[in-house]
């Protein structure tokens, strides 16, 4: 199912006329197709801060995140996907919504350069696994071609 979804999203990104539409489409399709994705958004790296771009879900107070803060900052600094099974037990976690229990963040990379990241929250504990990682990393690679 996620393989088909990955194809659908990468096709939408490839067909998008610009980066803004590509990012909107990616966030919308992820959120629509996967009901356990309770918040889905994209941060873009500007200097040493991650700046919130398109998202679907409750408004987040974290619209600018320094690289040394949060799970978002860690994923960008370490240039790797991070999955947190229980945000309550991760001291890095910056709360966005009290319902959130788990989180996945996948960097959007061009070569060794971080362009931004895809951030997804779920209300379920340990909601994210290998298939989510592969899906978001595939979407991130497609977005890197457009951003
Ligand atoms: N939880 C993130 C902050 C972003 S909100 O979830 C949208 C973090 O710890 O970096």
mmCIF file of C-alpha atoms and ligand atoms in Angstrom:
data_model
loop_
_atom_site.group_PDB
_atom_site.id
_atom_site.type_symbol
_atom_site.label_atom_id
_atom_site.label_comp_id
_atom_site.label_asym_id
_atom_site.label_seq_id
_atom_site.Cartn_x
_atom_site.Cartn_y
_atom_site.Cartn_z
ATOM 1 C CA UNK A 1 0.000 0.000 0.000
ATOM 2 C CA UNK A 2 2.729 2.435 0.925
ATOM 3 C CA UNK A 3 4.654 1.514 -2.263
ATOM 4 C CA UNK A 4 1.673 2.624 -4.337
ATOM 5 C CA UNK A 5 1.366 5.706 -2.183
ATOM 6 C CA UNK A 6 5.068 6.482 -2.646
ATOM 7 C CA UNK A 7 4.566 6.258 -6.414
ATOM 8 C CA UNK A 8 1.489 8.489 -6.264
ATOM 9 C CA UNK A 9 3.263 11.142 -4.206
ATOM 10 C CA UNK A 10 6.501 11.102 -6.198
ATOM 11 C CA UNK A 11 4.467 11.434 -9.421
ATOM 12 C CA UNK A 12 2.569 14.414 -7.974
ATOM 13 C CA UNK A 13 5.839 16.042 -6.908
ATOM 14 C CA UNK A 14 7.412 15.479 -10.332
ATOM 15 C CA UNK A 15 4.342 16.974 -12.036
ATOM 16 C CA UNK A 16 4.181 20.025 -9.742
ATOM 17 C CA UNK A 17 5.037 23.339 -11.444
ATOM 18 C CA UNK A 18 7.160 24.573 -8.540
ATOM 19 C CA UNK A 19 8.479 23.742 -5.074
ATOM 20 C CA UNK A 20 5.528 25.281 -3.223
ATOM 21 C CA UNK A 21 2.970 23.132 -5.064
ATOM 22 C CA UNK A 22 5.192 20.045 -4.710
ATOM 23 C CA UNK A 23 5.437 20.525 -0.936
ATOM 24 C CA UNK A 24 1.687 21.233 -0.598
ATOM 25 C CA UNK A 25 0.839 18.092 -2.594
ATOM 26 C CA UNK A 26 3.214 15.905 -0.602
ATOM 27 C CA UNK A 27 1.853 17.052 2.768
ATOM 28 C CA UNK A 28 -1.774 16.780 1.620
ATOM 29 C CA UNK A 29 -1.392 13.271 0.187
ATOM 30 C CA UNK A 30 0.485 11.953 3.230
ATOM 31 C CA UNK A 31 -2.119 13.343 5.610
ATOM 32 C CA UNK A 32 -5.109 12.241 3.501
ATOM 33 C CA UNK A 33 -3.962 8.713 2.776
ATOM 34 C CA UNK A 34 -2.588 7.763 6.177
ATOM 35 C CA UNK A 35 -5.141 8.508 8.908
ATOM 36 C CA UNK A 36 -2.670 7.827 11.732
ATOM 37 C CA UNK A 37 -0.613 10.797 10.476
ATOM 38 C CA UNK A 38 -2.269 13.384 12.734
ATOM 39 C CA UNK A 39 0.140 16.205 11.800
ATOM 40 C CA UNK A 40 2.286 16.358 8.669
ATOM 41 C CA UNK A 41 4.487 19.233 7.613
ATOM 42 C CA UNK A 42 7.711 20.412 6.033
ATOM 43 C CA UNK A 43 10.419 22.562 7.583
ATOM 44 C CA UNK A 44 12.983 24.285 5.354
ATOM 45 C CA UNK A 45 16.490 25.111 6.563
ATOM 46 C CA UNK A 46 17.262 28.847 6.560
ATOM 47 C CA UNK A 47 20.713 29.555 7.966
ATOM 48 C CA UNK A 48 20.836 27.606 11.203
ATOM 49 C CA UNK A 49 17.073 27.482 11.752
ATOM 50 C CA UNK A 50 14.322 25.204 10.494
ATOM 51 C CA UNK A 51 11.394 27.311 9.297
ATOM 52 C CA UNK A 52 7.909 25.812 9.140
ATOM 53 C CA UNK A 53 6.495 25.612 5.625
ATOM 54 C CA UNK A 54 3.294 23.859 4.534
ATOM 55 C CA UNK A 55 1.605 21.641 7.099
ATOM 56 C CA UNK A 56 -1.742 20.046 7.874
ATOM 57 C CA UNK A 57 -2.821 19.617 11.483
ATOM 58 C CA UNK A 58 -3.062 21.813 14.534
ATOM 59 C CA UNK A 59 -1.027 25.031 14.404
ATOM 60 C CA UNK A 60 2.413 24.460 15.929
ATOM 61 C CA UNK A 61 4.076 26.995 18.234
ATOM 62 C CA UNK A 62 7.390 25.828 16.772
ATOM 63 C CA UNK A 63 7.542 27.810 13.545
ATOM 64 C CA UNK A 64 11.336 28.324 13.798
ATOM 65 C CA UNK A 65 13.513 25.612 15.354
ATOM 66 C CA UNK A 66 17.271 26.058 15.880
ATOM 67 C CA UNK A 67 19.391 23.094 14.763
ATOM 68 C CA UNK A 68 20.316 22.283 18.356
ATOM 69 C CA UNK A 69 16.701 21.951 19.533
ATOM 70 C CA UNK A 70 13.960 19.360 19.246
ATOM 71 C CA UNK A 71 13.703 16.129 17.361
ATOM 72 C CA UNK A 72 13.534 18.283 14.242
ATOM 73 C CA UNK A 73 16.882 19.895 15.015
ATOM 74 C CA UNK A 74 18.434 16.507 15.788
ATOM 75 C CA UNK A 75 17.315 14.952 12.482
ATOM 76 C CA UNK A 76 18.753 17.875 10.507
ATOM 77 C CA UNK A 77 22.005 17.980 12.508
ATOM 78 C CA UNK A 78 22.548 14.231 12.330
ATOM 79 C CA UNK A 79 21.340 14.095 8.689
ATOM 80 C CA UNK A 80 19.315 10.994 9.386
ATOM 81 C CA UNK A 81 15.711 9.954 9.875
ATOM 82 C CA UNK A 82 14.648 9.847 13.517
ATOM 83 C CA UNK A 83 11.697 7.836 14.830
ATOM 84 C CA UNK A 84 10.554 8.477 18.402
ATOM 85 C CA UNK A 85 8.176 5.798 19.702
ATOM 86 C CA UNK A 86 7.120 7.781 22.770
ATOM 87 C CA UNK A 87 7.703 11.505 22.705
ATOM 88 C CA UNK A 88 7.043 11.726 26.464
ATOM 89 C CA UNK A 89 10.239 9.846 27.150
ATOM 90 C CA UNK A 90 12.468 11.799 24.754
ATOM 91 C CA UNK A 91 13.981 14.906 26.403
ATOM 92 C CA UNK A 92 14.613 16.469 22.968
ATOM 93 C CA UNK A 93 10.903 16.620 22.174
ATOM 94 C CA UNK A 94 9.297 20.030 21.609
ATOM 95 C CA UNK A 95 5.545 19.660 22.164
ATOM 96 C CA UNK A 96 3.225 20.695 19.382
ATOM 97 C CA UNK A 97 -0.010 19.098 20.581
ATOM 98 C CA UNK A 98 -0.824 17.322 23.854
ATOM 99 C CA UNK A 99 -2.330 14.403 21.906
ATOM 100 C CA UNK A 100 0.927 13.599 20.076
ATOM 101 C CA UNK A 101 2.607 10.375 21.247
ATOM 102 C CA UNK A 102 5.081 9.488 18.476
ATOM 103 C CA UNK A 103 7.007 11.298 15.764
ATOM 104 C CA UNK A 104 9.098 10.667 12.639
ATOM 105 C CA UNK A 105 11.367 13.251 10.992
ATOM 106 C CA UNK A 106 13.092 12.583 7.648
ATOM 107 C CA UNK A 107 15.674 15.053 6.316
ATOM 108 C CA UNK A 108 15.393 16.373 2.765
ATOM 109 C CA UNK A 109 18.971 16.167 1.454
ATOM 110 C CA UNK A 110 20.761 17.232 -1.722
ATOM 111 C CA UNK A 111 24.003 15.315 -1.585
ATOM 112 C CA UNK A 112 25.381 16.091 1.870
ATOM 113 C CA UNK A 113 23.394 19.325 2.231
ATOM 114 C CA UNK A 114 20.226 19.465 4.336
ATOM 115 C CA UNK A 115 17.481 21.453 2.561
ATOM 116 C CA UNK A 116 14.783 20.766 5.136
ATOM 117 C CA UNK A 117 12.778 17.890 6.517
ATOM 118 C CA UNK A 118 9.428 16.139 6.587
ATOM 119 C CA UNK A 119 7.929 15.955 10.083
ATOM 120 C CA UNK A 120 4.986 13.697 10.964
ATOM 121 C CA UNK A 121 3.266 13.196 14.344
ATOM 122 C CA UNK A 122 0.822 10.535 15.455
ATOM 123 C CA UNK A 123 -1.500 10.264 18.439
ATOM 124 C CA UNK A 124 -0.537 6.589 18.785
ATOM 125 C CA UNK A 125 2.518 5.295 20.644
ATOM 126 C CA UNK A 126 5.104 3.715 18.296
ATOM 127 C CA UNK A 127 2.975 4.512 15.247
ATOM 128 C CA UNK A 128 5.916 4.678 12.830
ATOM 129 C CA UNK A 129 8.077 1.884 11.470
ATOM 130 C CA UNK A 130 10.276 0.880 8.567
ATOM 131 C CA UNK A 131 7.551 1.421 5.949
ATOM 132 C CA UNK A 132 6.975 4.992 7.116
ATOM 133 C CA UNK A 133 10.729 5.576 7.071
ATOM 134 C CA UNK A 134 11.015 4.278 3.492
ATOM 135 C CA UNK A 135 7.962 6.251 2.374
ATOM 136 C CA UNK A 136 9.134 9.554 3.856
ATOM 137 C CA UNK A 137 12.710 9.082 2.632
ATOM 138 C CA UNK A 138 11.370 8.412 -0.886
ATOM 139 C CA UNK A 139 9.191 11.541 -0.712
ATOM 140 C CA UNK A 140 12.147 13.539 0.658
ATOM 141 C CA UNK A 141 14.340 12.449 -2.284
ATOM 142 C CA UNK A 142 11.609 13.523 -4.725
ATOM 143 C CA UNK A 143 11.197 16.890 -2.975
ATOM 144 C CA UNK A 144 14.951 17.508 -3.103
ATOM 145 C CA UNK A 145 14.661 17.578 -6.903
ATOM 146 C CA UNK A 146 12.108 20.431 -6.690
ATOM 147 C CA UNK A 147 13.261 22.623 -3.811
HETATM 148 N N1 LIG B 1 8.064 17.899 17.862
HETATM 149 C C1 LIG B 1 9.020 18.634 17.074
HETATM 150 C C2 LIG B 1 8.593 20.071 16.903
HETATM 151 C C3 LIG B 1 7.709 20.293 15.736
HETATM 152 S S1 LIG B 1 6.056 20.007 16.057
HETATM 153 O O1 LIG B 1 5.891 18.558 16.314
HETATM 154 C C4 LIG B 1 5.205 20.347 14.696
HETATM 155 C C5 LIG B 1 10.405 18.528 17.700
HETATM 156 O O2 LIG B 1 10.546 18.001 18.784
HETATM 157 O O3 LIG B 1 11.361 19.007 17.090
#
